[in-house]
Each structure stands twice: as structure tokens, then as C-alpha cells.
Coordinates of C-alpha atoms in Angstrom, one line a residue:
M1 CA 5.8 92.5 97.0
S2 CA 2.3 92.5 98.5
L3 CA -0.8 91.8 96.6
P4 CA -3.4 94.6 96.1
S5 CA -6.4 94.5 98.5
V6 CA -9.8 93.5 97.5
D7 CA -11.0 97.2 97.7
T8 CA -8.0 98.3 95.5
L9 CA -9.0 95.7 92.8
R10 CA -12.7 96.9 93.0
T11 CA -11.5 100.5 92.6
R12 CA -9.4 99.5 89.5
V13 CA -12.3 97.6 88.1
R14 CA -14.6 100.6 88.5
Q15 CA -12.1 102.8 86.7
W16 CA -11.4 100.4 83.9
M17 CA -15.0 99.3 83.3
P18 CA -16.3 102.4 81.6
I19 CA -13.2 102.4 79.3
L20 CA -13.6 98.8 78.4
T21 CA -17.4 99.2 77.8
A22 CA -16.9 102.2 75.6
Y23 CA -14.3 100.4 73.6
S24 CA -16.4 97.3 73.1
Q25 CA -19.4 99.4 72.2
R26 CA -17.3 101.2 69.5
H27 CA -15.4 98.2 68.1
W28 CA -17.9 95.3 68.6
K29 CA -17.6 94.2 64.9
W30 CA -13.8 93.8 65.2
L31 CA -14.1 92.0 68.6
T32 CA -16.7 89.7 67.0
L33 CA -14.2 88.9 64.3
L34 CA -11.6 88.1 66.9
I35 CA -14.0 85.9 68.8
W36 CA -14.9 84.2 65.6
I37 CA -11.3 83.5 64.8
V38 CA -10.9 81.8 68.2
I39 CA -13.9 79.7 67.6
A40 CA -12.9 78.8 64.2
V41 CA -9.4 77.7 65.2
A42 CA -10.9 75.6 68.1
M43 CA -13.4 73.9 65.7
V44 CA -10.8 73.2 63.1
T45 CA -8.4 71.8 65.7
T46 CA -11.0 69.6 67.4
R47 CA -12.4 68.4 64.0
W48 CA -9.0 67.8 62.4
P49 CA -9.4 63.9 62.1
A50 CA -12.6 64.5 60.1
I51 CA -10.7 67.1 57.9
H52 CA -7.8 64.7 57.4
W53 CA -10.1 61.8 56.3
L54 CA -12.4 64.0 54.3
V55 CA -15.4 63.0 56.3
L56 CA -18.2 64.6 54.4
S57 CA -20.9 62.6 56.1
D58 CA -24.0 64.2 54.7
T59 CA -25.0 63.4 51.1
D60 CA -25.3 67.1 50.2
D61 CA -21.7 67.8 51.4
N62 CA -20.4 65.1 49.1
I63 CA -22.3 66.4 46.0
R64 CA -21.3 69.9 46.8
Y65 CA -17.6 68.8 46.9
V66 CA -17.9 67.0 43.6
Q67 CA -19.7 69.8 42.0
V68 CA -16.9 72.3 42.9
K69 CA -14.2 69.9 41.8
D70 CA -16.0 69.5 38.5
W71 CA -16.4 73.2 38.0
L72 CA -12.6 73.7 38.7
A73 CA -11.9 71.0 36.3
G74 CA -13.8 72.8 33.4
Q75 CA -17.4 72.1 33.8
G76 CA -19.5 75.1 32.6
W77 CA -20.7 77.8 35.1
Y78 CA -24.3 77.3 34.3
D79 CA -24.1 73.5 33.8
L80 CA -24.9 71.9 37.1
R81 CA -25.8 68.4 36.0
Q82 CA -23.9 65.8 37.9
Y83 CA -22.7 63.5 35.1
R84 CA -21.3 60.9 37.4
L85 CA -24.8 60.1 38.8
D86 CA -26.7 57.9 36.3
P87 CA -24.4 58.4 33.4
P88 CA -24.2 59.3 30.5
G89 CA -27.1 61.7 30.9
G90 CA -26.3 62.6 34.4
A91 CA -28.5 63.8 37.3
N92 CA -30.2 67.2 37.5
I93 CA -29.0 69.2 40.5
H94 CA -31.1 72.2 41.4
W95 CA -28.5 74.2 43.3
S96 CA -26.6 77.3 42.2
R97 CA -23.0 78.2 42.1
L98 CA -23.2 80.9 44.7
V99 CA -22.1 78.6 47.6
D100 CA -19.5 77.0 45.3
L101 CA -17.6 80.3 45.0
P102 CA -16.0 80.4 48.6
I103 CA -15.1 76.7 48.6
A104 CA -13.5 77.0 45.2
G105 CA -11.7 80.2 46.2
L106 CA -10.3 78.4 49.3
I107 CA -9.2 75.4 47.2
L108 CA -7.3 77.6 44.7
F109 CA -5.7 79.6 47.5
F110 CA -4.5 76.6 49.4
R111 CA -3.3 74.8 46.2
A112 CA -0.7 77.5 45.9
F113 CA 1.0 76.3 49.0
V114 CA 0.1 72.5 49.6
D115 CA -0.8 69.5 47.5
Q116 CA -4.2 69.2 46.0
G117 CA -5.6 66.7 48.4
L118 CA -4.7 68.8 51.4
A119 CA -5.9 71.9 49.8
D120 CA -9.3 70.3 49.2
R121 CA -9.4 69.1 52.8
L122 CA -8.5 72.5 54.2
A123 CA -11.1 74.3 52.1
C124 CA -13.9 71.9 53.1
G125 CA -12.8 72.4 56.8
I126 CA -12.7 76.2 56.7
A127 CA -15.5 77.1 54.2
P128 CA -18.4 76.3 56.6
L129 CA -17.0 78.8 59.1
L130 CA -17.4 81.7 56.8
P131 CA -21.3 81.9 57.2
L132 CA -20.8 81.5 60.9
L133 CA -19.1 84.9 61.0
L134 CA -22.1 86.5 59.1
L135 CA -24.4 84.8 61.6
M136 CA -22.5 86.1 64.5
L137 CA -22.5 89.6 63.1
S138 CA -26.2 89.5 62.5
L139 CA -26.9 88.2 66.0
G140 CA -24.6 90.9 67.4
F141 CA -26.5 93.5 65.5
I142 CA -29.8 92.3 66.8
G143 CA -28.5 92.0 70.3
R144 CA -27.4 95.6 70.3
R145 CA -30.7 96.8 68.8
L146 CA -32.7 95.0 71.5
A147 CA -30.5 95.0 74.6
G148 CA -28.4 98.0 74.2
P149 CA -24.8 98.7 73.2
N150 CA -23.6 95.8 75.5
G151 CA -26.1 93.3 74.2
W152 CA -23.9 91.9 71.4
L153 CA -21.6 89.6 73.4
L154 CA -24.0 87.1 74.8
A155 CA -25.8 87.0 71.4
I156 CA -22.8 86.1 69.4
L157 CA -21.7 83.4 71.7
A158 CA -25.2 81.8 72.1
P159 CA -24.8 79.7 68.9
L160 CA -22.3 77.5 70.8
A161 CA -25.3 76.3 72.8
T162 CA -27.4 75.3 69.8
Q163 CA -25.8 72.0 68.8
M164 CA -28.1 71.3 65.9
A165 CA -27.8 74.7 64.5
L166 CA -24.0 74.9 65.2
G167 CA -23.5 71.6 63.3
M168 CA -24.5 73.5 60.1
Y169 CA -21.2 75.4 60.6
A170 CA -18.9 72.5 61.6
P171 CA -15.9 71.9 59.5
M172 CA -16.6 69.7 56.5
R173 CA -20.3 70.8 56.5
I174 CA -20.0 72.5 53.1
D175 CA -23.7 72.3 52.2
H176 CA -25.7 75.4 51.7
H177 CA -27.9 75.4 54.8
G178 CA -25.3 77.3 57.0
W179 CA -25.5 80.3 54.5
Q180 CA -29.2 80.2 54.4
L181 CA -29.7 80.3 58.2
A182 CA -27.1 83.1 58.5
L183 CA -28.9 85.1 55.8
A184 CA -32.3 84.6 57.5
L185 CA -30.8 86.3 60.7
T186 CA -29.4 89.0 58.5
M187 CA -32.8 89.5 57.0
L188 CA -34.3 89.7 60.6
A189 CA -31.6 92.3 61.6
G190 CA -32.8 94.5 58.6
V191 CA -36.4 94.2 59.6
I192 CA -35.8 95.6 63.0
D193 CA -33.0 98.1 62.1
E194 CA -33.7 101.6 63.3
N195 CA -32.0 103.0 60.2
R196 CA -34.9 102.2 57.9
L197 CA -33.1 102.7 54.5
R198 CA -30.3 100.4 55.6
G199 CA -32.6 97.9 57.2
G200 CA -34.7 97.7 54.0
L201 CA -31.7 97.1 51.7
M202 CA -30.3 94.6 54.3
A203 CA -33.5 92.6 54.3
G204 CA -34.2 92.7 50.6
I205 CA -30.6 91.8 49.5
S206 CA -30.2 89.0 52.1
S207 CA -33.5 87.6 51.1
A208 CA -32.6 87.5 47.4
L209 CA -29.2 85.9 48.2
S210 CA -31.0 83.2 50.2
I211 CA -33.3 82.6 47.3
A212 CA -30.3 82.4 44.9
I213 CA -29.0 79.6 47.1
G214 CA -32.1 77.6 47.4
M215 CA -35.7 77.7 48.3
E216 CA -35.6 76.1 51.7
M217 CA -36.0 79.3 53.7
I218 CA -38.7 80.9 51.6
V219 CA -41.4 80.7 54.3
Y220 CA -39.1 82.5 56.7
L221 CA -38.3 85.1 54.0
A222 CA -42.0 85.6 53.2
A223 CA -42.8 86.1 56.9
G224 CA -40.1 88.8 57.1
G225 CA -41.5 90.6 54.1
A226 CA -45.1 90.3 55.5
L227 CA -43.9 91.9 58.9
I228 CA -42.2 94.8 57.0
A229 CA -45.5 95.4 55.1
L230 CA -47.5 95.2 58.3
R231 CA -45.3 97.7 60.0
W232 CA -46.0 100.1 57.0
V233 CA -49.7 99.6 57.6
F234 CA -49.6 100.8 61.3
R235 CA -46.6 103.0 61.6
P236 CA -46.2 106.3 59.7
G237 CA -42.8 106.6 58.2
A238 CA -42.3 102.8 57.7
E239 CA -42.5 103.4 53.9
R240 CA -38.8 104.4 54.3
R241 CA -38.0 100.7 54.9
L242 CA -40.7 99.3 52.6
L243 CA -39.5 101.1 49.5
P244 CA -35.8 100.1 49.7
Y245 CA -36.9 96.5 50.6
G246 CA -39.1 96.1 47.6
L247 CA -36.6 97.6 45.2
S248 CA -33.7 95.6 46.5
L249 CA -35.7 92.3 46.7
A250 CA -36.9 92.5 43.1
G251 CA -33.7 94.0 41.7
A252 CA -31.4 91.6 43.5
T253 CA -33.5 88.5 42.7
S254 CA -33.4 89.5 39.0
L255 CA -29.7 90.1 39.0
L256 CA -28.8 86.8 40.8
Y257 CA -31.1 84.9 38.5
L258 CA -29.0 86.2 35.6
L259 CA -25.8 85.4 37.4
F260 CA -26.5 82.0 39.0
A261 CA -29.5 80.3 37.5
S262 CA -28.4 77.1 35.8
Y263 CA -29.6 75.9 32.4
A264 CA -32.1 73.6 34.1
N265 CA -33.4 76.5 36.3
R266 CA -34.2 78.7 33.3
A267 CA -37.3 76.5 33.0
M268 CA -40.5 77.0 35.0
V269 CA -39.3 75.1 38.1
C270 CA -40.4 75.7 41.7
D271 CA -37.5 74.4 43.7
A272 CA -34.8 77.0 42.7
I273 CA -34.4 80.5 41.5
S274 CA -36.2 80.5 38.1
P275 CA -38.5 82.7 35.9
I276 CA -41.3 81.9 38.4
W277 CA -39.6 83.4 41.4
V278 CA -38.3 86.4 39.4
A279 CA -41.8 87.2 38.3
V280 CA -43.3 86.6 41.8
F281 CA -40.7 88.7 43.7
G282 CA -40.7 91.2 41.0
A283 CA -44.5 91.6 41.3
A284 CA -44.2 91.7 45.1
G285 CA -41.4 94.4 45.0
A286 CA -43.3 96.5 42.5
G287 CA -46.4 96.3 44.6
M288 CA -44.4 97.4 47.7
V289 CA -42.9 100.4 45.8
I290 CA -46.4 101.4 44.6
L291 CA -47.6 101.2 48.3
S292 CA -44.8 103.1 49.8
L293 CA -45.3 106.0 47.3
A294 CA -49.0 106.0 47.6
P295 CA -50.4 109.1 49.6
L296 CA -52.2 107.0 52.2
R297 CA -52.3 108.4 55.7
A298 CA -54.9 106.5 57.6
W299 CA -54.1 102.9 58.6
P300 CA -57.4 101.4 57.5
A301 CA -56.6 102.8 54.0
R302 CA -53.2 101.4 54.0
L303 CA -54.5 98.1 55.3
A304 CA -57.0 97.9 52.5
A305 CA -54.4 98.8 49.8
G306 CA -51.9 96.4 51.2
A307 CA -54.6 93.6 51.2
V308 CA -55.4 94.5 47.5
V309 CA -51.8 94.3 46.4
G310 CA -50.9 91.2 48.4
G311 CA -54.0 89.5 47.1
A312 CA -53.2 90.4 43.5
V313 CA -49.7 89.0 43.8
A314 CA -51.0 85.8 45.6
L315 CA -53.6 85.4 42.8
F316 CA -51.0 86.0 40.1
F317 CA -48.9 83.3 41.7
Y318 CA -51.7 80.8 42.2
L319 CA -53.2 81.2 38.7
N320 CA -50.0 80.6 36.9
W321 CA -48.0 78.2 39.2
P322 CA -50.3 76.4 41.6
Q323 CA -48.0 73.4 41.6
C324 CA -45.5 75.5 43.6
L325 CA -47.7 75.6 46.6
T326 CA -46.3 72.1 47.6
P327 CA -42.7 71.8 48.8
Y328 CA -41.9 68.9 46.5
Q329 CA -43.3 68.0 43.0
I330 CA -42.9 64.3 43.2
S331 CA -45.2 61.3 42.6
P332 CA -47.2 59.7 45.5
E333 CA -45.2 56.5 45.1
L334 CA -41.8 58.3 45.5
E335 CA -43.2 60.1 48.5
R336 CA -44.3 56.8 50.1
L337 CA -41.2 54.7 49.3
W338 CA -38.5 57.4 49.7
L339 CA -39.5 60.8 51.2
A340 CA -41.6 59.2 54.0
N341 CA -38.5 57.5 55.4
I342 CA -36.3 60.6 55.7
R343 CA -36.0 61.5 59.3
E344 CA -35.7 65.3 59.0
A345 CA -38.8 65.4 56.8
K346 CA -40.9 64.0 59.7
P347 CA -42.4 66.1 62.5
I348 CA -40.8 66.5 65.9
T349 CA -43.7 64.6 67.5
V350 CA -42.3 61.2 66.1
Q351 CA -38.6 62.0 67.1
A352 CA -36.8 60.4 70.0
Q353 CA -37.0 62.1 73.3
S354 CA -33.3 62.3 73.6
L355 CA -33.3 64.5 70.5
V356 CA -36.4 66.6 71.3
V357 CA -35.6 67.7 74.8
P358 CA -32.1 69.4 74.0
L359 CA -33.5 70.7 70.7
L360 CA -36.3 72.6 72.4
A361 CA -34.2 73.9 75.3
V362 CA -33.1 77.1 73.5
P363 CA -36.6 77.8 72.0
V364 CA -38.2 77.4 75.5
A365 CA -35.6 79.8 77.0
G366 CA -36.3 82.1 74.1
L367 CA -40.1 82.1 74.7
I368 CA -39.6 82.9 78.4
G369 CA -37.2 85.7 77.5
L370 CA -39.7 86.9 74.8
L371 CA -42.5 87.3 77.4
W372 CA -40.2 89.1 79.7
A373 CA -39.0 91.5 77.0
V374 CA -42.4 92.3 75.8
W375 CA -43.5 93.2 79.3
D376 CA -40.4 95.3 79.8
S377 CA -40.9 97.3 76.6
R378 CA -44.6 97.7 76.9
R379 CA -44.3 101.5 77.1
D380 CA -41.7 101.8 74.4
T381 CA -43.6 101.3 71.0
E382 CA -40.5 101.0 68.9
R383 CA -38.8 98.3 71.0
L384 CA -42.2 96.7 71.5
W385 CA -42.6 96.4 67.7
A386 CA -39.0 95.0 67.4
W387 CA -39.6 92.4 69.9
A388 CA -43.0 91.5 68.4
T389 CA -41.2 91.0 65.1
V390 CA -38.5 88.8 66.6
G391 CA -41.1 86.9 68.6
L392 CA -43.4 86.2 65.7
M393 CA -40.4 84.9 63.7
M394 CA -39.3 82.7 66.6
V395 CA -42.7 81.3 67.3
F396 CA -43.3 80.7 63.5
S397 CA -40.0 78.7 63.2
T398 CA -40.7 76.7 66.4
A399 CA -44.2 75.9 65.1
L400 CA -42.6 74.5 61.9
L401 CA -41.0 71.8 64.0
F402 CA -44.4 70.1 64.2
W403 CA -44.2 69.8 60.4
Q404 CA -40.6 68.8 59.8
L405 CA -37.6 68.3 61.9
R406 CA -35.5 70.2 59.4
A407 CA -36.8 73.5 61.0
G408 CA -34.8 72.7 64.1
P409 CA -31.7 74.8 63.4
A410 CA -33.8 77.8 62.4
A411 CA -35.9 77.5 65.5
Q412 CA -32.8 77.5 67.8
L413 CA -31.1 80.4 66.1
L414 CA -34.3 82.6 66.0
A415 CA -34.7 82.0 69.8
I416 CA -31.3 83.3 70.5
P417 CA -32.2 87.2 70.6
P418 CA -34.7 86.9 73.4
A419 CA -32.8 84.3 75.3
A420 CA -29.6 86.3 75.1
W421 CA -31.5 89.4 76.1
A422 CA -32.8 87.6 79.2
A423 CA -29.2 86.5 80.1
H424 CA -27.9 90.1 79.6
R425 CA -30.6 91.5 82.0
L426 CA -29.8 88.8 84.6
V427 CA -26.1 89.4 84.5
A428 CA -26.7 93.1 84.8
A429 CA -28.9 92.5 87.9
I430 CA -26.2 90.4 89.5
L431 CA -23.6 93.2 89.0
T432 CA -25.9 96.2 90.0
G433 CA -29.0 94.9 91.9
P434 CA -29.6 94.5 95.6
R435 CA -29.0 91.3 97.5
R436 CA -32.3 89.7 96.9
V437 CA -32.3 90.6 93.2
K438 CA -28.7 89.3 92.8
I439 CA -29.9 85.9 94.3
A440 CA -32.9 85.6 92.0
A441 CA -30.8 86.7 89.0
G442 CA -28.1 84.1 89.9
T443 CA -30.7 81.4 89.9
G444 CA -31.9 82.5 86.5
V445 CA -28.3 82.6 85.2
A446 CA -27.8 79.0 86.5
L447 CA -31.0 77.9 84.8
L448 CA -29.8 79.5 81.5
A449 CA -26.4 77.9 81.8
A450 CA -28.1 74.5 82.2
I451 CA -30.1 75.2 79.1
A452 CA -27.0 76.2 77.3
F453 CA -25.4 72.8 78.1
A454 CA -28.6 70.8 77.5
Y455 CA -27.1 68.6 74.8
P456 CA -24.3 67.2 77.1
L457 CA -26.2 67.5 80.4
Y458 CA -29.5 65.8 79.3
P459 CA -28.2 62.2 79.1
Q460 CA -26.4 62.7 82.5
V461 CA -29.6 64.0 84.1
V462 CA -31.6 61.1 82.8
A463 CA -29.1 58.7 84.1
L464 CA -29.0 60.4 87.5
Y465 CA -32.8 60.4 87.8
Q466 CA -33.0 56.7 86.8
G467 CA -30.4 55.9 89.5
A468 CA -32.1 57.9 92.2
T469 CA -35.7 56.6 91.4
G470 CA -34.8 53.1 90.5
T471 CA -36.7 53.5 87.2
K472 CA -35.3 51.9 84.1
P473 CA -35.8 52.8 80.5
R474 CA -38.2 50.5 78.6
P475 CA -36.2 47.4 77.8
W476 CA -35.2 46.5 74.3
R477 CA -35.1 43.1 72.8
P478 CA -31.4 41.9 72.6
S479 CA -31.9 41.6 68.8
A480 CA -33.0 45.2 68.6
I481 CA -29.9 46.4 70.5
A482 CA -27.7 44.5 68.2
R483 CA -29.6 45.7 65.2
T484 CA -29.1 49.4 66.3
D485 CA -25.3 48.9 67.0
N486 CA -24.9 47.2 63.6
I487 CA -26.7 50.1 61.8
K488 CA -24.5 52.7 63.5
K489 CA -21.3 50.8 62.7
A490 CA -22.3 50.3 59.1
N491 CA -23.5 53.9 58.6
G492 CA -20.0 55.0 59.6
R493 CA -17.7 52.4 58.2
C494 CA -19.1 52.1 54.8
R495 CA -18.6 55.8 54.2
T496 CA -14.9 56.0 55.2
L497 CA -12.3 57.2 52.8
P498 CA -9.9 54.2 53.2
A499 CA -12.7 51.7 52.6
L500 CA -14.0 53.4 49.5
E501 CA -10.7 54.3 48.0
V502 CA -9.9 50.6 47.6
L503 CA -12.5 50.6 44.8
D504 CA -10.2 52.6 42.6
Q505 CA -8.3 49.4 41.9
L506 CA -11.1 48.8 39.4
P507 CA -11.3 50.8 36.1
P508 CA -13.9 53.6 36.3
A509 CA -17.4 52.1 36.1
T510 CA -21.0 52.7 37.1
I511 CA -21.7 51.0 40.4
F512 CA -25.3 50.2 41.5
T513 CA -25.6 51.0 45.2
M514 CA -28.0 52.5 47.7
V515 CA -29.3 56.1 47.1
D516 CA -27.7 57.5 50.2
L517 CA -24.3 56.0 49.4
G518 CA -24.2 57.3 45.8
P519 CA -22.9 60.8 46.6
R520 CA -20.2 59.5 48.9
L521 CA -19.1 56.9 46.3
I522 CA -18.5 59.5 43.6
A523 CA -16.9 62.0 46.1
T524 CA -14.2 59.4 47.1
T525 CA -13.6 57.3 44.1
H526 CA -13.4 57.7 40.3
H527 CA -16.5 55.6 39.8
S528 CA -20.0 56.7 39.0
A529 CA -23.3 55.9 40.9
L530 CA -27.0 55.9 40.0
A531 CA -28.5 58.6 42.2
G532 CA -28.4 60.6 45.3
P533 CA -31.4 61.8 47.5
Y534 CA -32.5 64.6 45.3
H535 CA -36.2 64.9 44.2
R536 CA -35.5 65.8 40.6
N537 CA -34.1 62.5 40.0
G538 CA -37.1 60.7 41.4
A539 CA -37.3 58.2 38.3
T540 CA -33.9 56.8 39.1
I541 CA -34.5 56.7 42.9
L542 CA -37.7 54.8 42.2
D543 CA -35.7 52.4 40.0
I544 CA -33.3 51.6 42.8
H545 CA -36.2 51.0 45.2
H546 CA -37.9 48.7 42.7
A547 CA -34.6 46.9 42.1
F548 CA -34.0 46.2 45.8
D549 CA -37.6 45.6 46.7
G550 CA -38.4 43.5 43.7
P551 CA -37.5 39.8 42.8
A552 CA -33.9 39.0 42.0
D553 CA -34.7 38.3 38.4
G554 CA -35.9 41.9 38.0
F555 CA -32.8 43.5 39.4
R556 CA -30.5 42.7 36.4
A557 CA -32.8 44.4 33.9
I558 CA -33.0 47.6 35.9
A559 CA -29.2 47.7 36.4
A560 CA -28.8 47.2 32.6
Q561 CA -30.9 50.2 31.8
H562 CA -28.5 52.3 34.0
H563 CA -25.4 50.7 32.5
A564 CA -24.3 49.5 35.9
A565 CA -21.2 47.1 35.9
Y566 CA -21.0 46.4 39.7
L567 CA -23.4 46.2 42.6
L568 CA -22.1 47.4 46.0
V569 CA -24.1 46.7 49.2
C570 CA -23.3 47.4 52.7
P571 CA -24.9 45.1 55.3
W572 CA -26.9 47.0 57.9
F573 CA -26.6 50.3 56.1
P574 CA -29.7 52.3 57.3
E575 CA -31.3 52.5 53.8
G576 CA -30.8 48.8 53.3
T577 CA -32.7 47.9 56.5
I578 CA -35.8 49.7 54.9
Y579 CA -35.7 47.3 52.0
Q580 CA -35.4 44.3 54.3
S581 CA -38.3 45.4 56.5
R582 CA -40.5 46.5 53.7
S583 CA -39.8 43.6 51.3
P584 CA -38.7 40.5 53.2
R585 CA -38.9 38.4 49.9
G586 CA -37.2 41.1 47.8
F587 CA -33.8 40.9 46.2
Y588 CA -32.0 43.0 48.8
A589 CA -33.4 41.0 51.7
G590 CA -32.4 37.8 49.9
L591 CA -29.0 39.1 49.2
M592 CA -28.5 39.8 53.0
R593 CA -29.5 36.3 53.8
G594 CA -26.9 35.0 51.4
D595 CA -28.9 34.1 48.4
V596 CA -26.7 35.4 45.7
P597 CA -27.8 34.9 42.0
R598 CA -25.1 33.3 39.8
W599 CA -24.9 36.3 37.7
L600 CA -23.4 38.2 40.6
V601 CA -19.7 37.5 40.7
P602 CA -17.9 38.4 44.0
V603 CA -15.0 40.9 43.4
K604 CA -11.9 40.5 45.4
L605 CA -10.0 43.7 46.1
E606 CA -6.4 43.7 47.3
T607 CA -6.4 45.3 50.8
A608 CA -5.3 44.3 54.3
M609 CA -8.4 45.7 55.9
T610 CA -11.8 44.0 56.3
L611 CA -14.0 45.8 53.9
P612 CA -17.4 46.8 55.3
Y613 CA -19.3 46.2 52.0
Q614 CA -19.8 43.5 49.5
L615 CA -18.9 44.1 45.8
Y616 CA -20.2 42.1 42.9
R617 CA -19.7 42.2 39.2
I618 CA -22.9 42.0 37.3
D619 CA -22.6 39.3 34.7
Y620 CA -25.2 40.0 32.0
S621 CA -24.1 37.1 29.8
A622 CA -24.9 34.5 32.6
P623 CA -28.3 32.7 32.7
G624 CA -30.7 34.3 35.2
G625 CA -32.8 32.7 37.9
E626 CA -30.4 30.3 39.5
K627 CA -29.2 31.2 43.0
V628 CA -26.5 29.9 45.2
A629 CA -26.2 30.3 49.1
Q630 CA -22.9 31.8 50.1
Q631 CA -21.4 32.1 53.5
R632 CA -21.2 35.8 54.8

């Protein structure tokens, strides 16, 4: 049987293309679901070792896991204290149960078929992929709005090129940031939706859900609300979006406060959904309702009225809760000793070049695409407004990188719509344009493809450049190289499940350890720790810093205040190197040199593996002050 000719294939493609295009335009949501299933299966498969070994590497993931387990074991719905951090009083955790629900549901589902341990692992592996579906649907919606019916496909696939953002949806990343990022894109989809009623409800409800999860995205949500109000000023008819947005924002925030605010969050706190934010968003929503119903026809009158209402809400907020204008309500000492050493809390200007260049690749592509899109839609006011909205949100999120690195995932995701639009236009030019246009478009597609693979390509490009030019990176001291390697190894090995499970040979006790190791310790053993990196527990965090920075004879008194029975230290653990550098004469630095007080009794655990940490029993009855050098 002979193969069909090229002309025959082209004819068949021309015949089937309209049918496939019409089908994809009509069923894009179901197709997005199928693509998400493929991506989810691939991510679970490639990350299966991490799922098998319960690799919850981030401190928040570990605490979230413990919170869900404690709730399923009987802890109250509104009681979010973590009683295994600094027992018996426990640590005040400022989260809500909203993100716990899908994790707990998956755990209960899988426990009907497999043992409890595997059920927990499967739930932690699959739960982060649920907000990825919401993210893809939101991006697909935005892509269709801005690039036409066929603009959804590249938009939903683009997150695969954003490694920092995609990491928020990787299996075992059960923290709440993935949900918040997805809801921010859902809010943006509502802001630019042509159906104003639906868009207002979408923006208001998604904003309220994000607030119920946490306050990390509040600046993005406020920016979205401001753009809705600004559109009302300059565009007649935009009150049909402003009204449902104000009603849904105020109403949903109040309802979610009643459903999810913990006992601790019923106080006047700034860092979680609380009476403060119910009042603020209630006032803002009421103001928007009044504005949308006011018979104001001229834009100067609407601008003046909006300024009065917005100023009144801002003044109400400032006069009652001025402390909420700062992101963290912590002491200067805690900020200096603890917060200043957190990498994601530092601006992008102090980060390594190997991180900055791949991170900014998608935002740069988005900026180029934005300029092109604005020029292309200059005669279409509705599309121009939509692009201006997306562009302002993208530029705003990118600018926040110069404040804190933690804005990176949002900057990447908000840059996807213009970058995907540009890719869509280039692909269309290749398929339909003349020869010269096809060549230019092909070059643009190749450039965008390089940007999409910036994370794996960048190290290779640097290596090729250095080999071609003979340049070499700035040499490091051998000791610095060894130090970096030791830190990387310790950061991984000290968190592993096999290493920490050995501690369960001991009866349950409170173990004094580093702040960043505490959440992992309570997630993998039956022991308690003192603290995790959570600002509401600043006093205990400071106690740990004082204990490790201070003299040896001061450590035991601080440990006694927190009823610690053991001390666990991990040589070369990143947090420990801060104590060594900051306080070379302190207790921790001396311990790493082998100067062990006599009241620290080494504990031997039965295991065939070489443990990456050192464990001591704190003997409160022994005399203090004497030290004995031990070989390490």
C-alpha cells in the first residue's frame, strides 16, 4: 500500500483543521482537564521517590501535614495551635483550615484502600496538583479573552516553563502558596472578563478565598480591586462589574471569617483573616456598592467620588489599625537575628545570578509581549483596557521582586498571558504568513523556546561561553567550596525520614533543635520541638537564637524554661552556620568545635546507618561550667 502524497496530507489537514479548531474552542475546559491529568501523572511519577520517603522539604509543608493529622485525630476545627511546638502551651499558627480540607479529604479517601502511611503520602503527593488545575483554567480563560478562542492552549502549558512558580505545585508541596497564586490569576480573569457580572463575582470571591487562606497576596488583591474601581471611573457601564465585586468581596470575606477564622484569629490581628479585615473589606465593599448605584455620569465626578470613598476607607484603616501597614509585627531584634537571614525575604538584587537570570526570563518575555499586544490593540479600547490591566499587574509583581524574592512565582505567572499571546501570534504567523514573515516568526518562536527552557539551558550556556572565551568564574577558596558542599549535604541528610525516624526509639520528649528543623522533627517523629519559623512565636525563636549565640552556661537555663530533655544539632545545617559566623565564641560554635559541656550526655541510638546529627541528653542535675573536648 503506497503512502499518501504530501499534497494529499495537506488537503486532509486543511479539511480537519476547522473541525478540530471548532471542537477545541467549544470544549477547551475539558481538554484542559485532560492535559492537567497528563501533567499530574507525569509529576507524580517523576517525584515518586519524594512521595515514598515523605520528602516535605519546606517547613510550612511539614507543619501543614502535622496540622491536618492533628485535626483528623480530633483537634478542634477552630483550634490551630500546634501543641508539639513549645509544649505544653503550644505555638500559635496563623493559618486557616481552608487548605487543610483537600488534604484531609484525600487522606480519608486513600485510607479506605491502603494503609495509613501510604494514604498520607499519596494525599501529600496529589493535593498540590489540585490548585494547578485552577491555575490552568484561569490562564486558559485569560488566554481566550486576550488572544481569541485558540489562545488557551499555550497559556495553560506556559506554567511548565516557570520553574519557581511550578515548584509551588510539585507533589509534596502542600503549603498554601499554590492556592493563593492560582486564586490571584482567577481574580485577574474576573477583572478582565467581558461578562461583567460573572467577572465581578469571580474577582470578589477568589479574593475573599485568598484572604481566608492568608494575607500574603493582599497587595495583588488590592491592586485588582483598584483596577476595577479605576475602570468604573472611565468606562460607563463598568458599575455592572463593580457592584457584584463589592458585594461578593464583603459578603464572602465575612462568611469565610465565620467558617475558618481560628480562635486566635478572632482577635485584632493583622496577619490573617480577622475582625480587622472583615471591617476593612466590608467598608470597601459597601463603598463600591454606593459608588456603583450613584447617578454619576461624568468621569470627573466619578473620580472625585471614588477618591472620597477610597480615602475614607484608607483613613478608617489607618486610624484604627496603623500597625497593619507593616508586613510583620515583630521586634527589631527578631528582625535582625532571624528575618534578615531568610533568603526569600531579601530582594532580587542580592540573589545569585544563577537564580536571577532564569527567574526573570519569563517576565522579560512577558514585557516584550505586553508592548506588542498594547500596540496591536491600540484601536480596540476594550482589548486595550484588558491588556493595560494585565500589564499593570505584571509590572507590579515584577517590581515587588526588588523588595522580596518571594514575589518571584507571582511575577512569573502574571507574565504568562502576554508571553503566551506573543507565542500564539508568532505561531499563527508561521502557519499563515508569507515567507519573510514566517522566517521572522520562526526566529521569535526559537527565542521564546529558549526562554521557556531558561532554567536547564542557562547553566549550559554559561559553561559554553566560558569555554569559548576562556573566561573562568571568580575562584572560590577551597574552604568555601567545601563549606558549601557540606551545607548542601547537611540540609538534605538531616531532614530525611530514615534518619529522623530513629529518634522514635526514645520515649516522646521535647527536643531542643534549630528553628528550621523543628517542623520536620515533629512531622516525622513522635517528639516535640521548640519552634518553627513563624513570626507569632517570636519569643521562642529568640530564645533559640540566644541559647545558641550565648555562652554554654546560659543554654541549659533556656532549655529548662522550655522543658527540653534533649539537644539535637546537625553539623553544617544552614541555620547553624549563622550562629557560628555571628557568635564564634557562642555555645553552638563551641559545640561544633567539640567543646561539649559535661551536662550534655551523648545518646546512642541503635541503627546501622551513620546519623547526620548529634543527639545529647540534657542533664539538669549535673554541675555546670565544666567542658570536655570530644572527637567528632
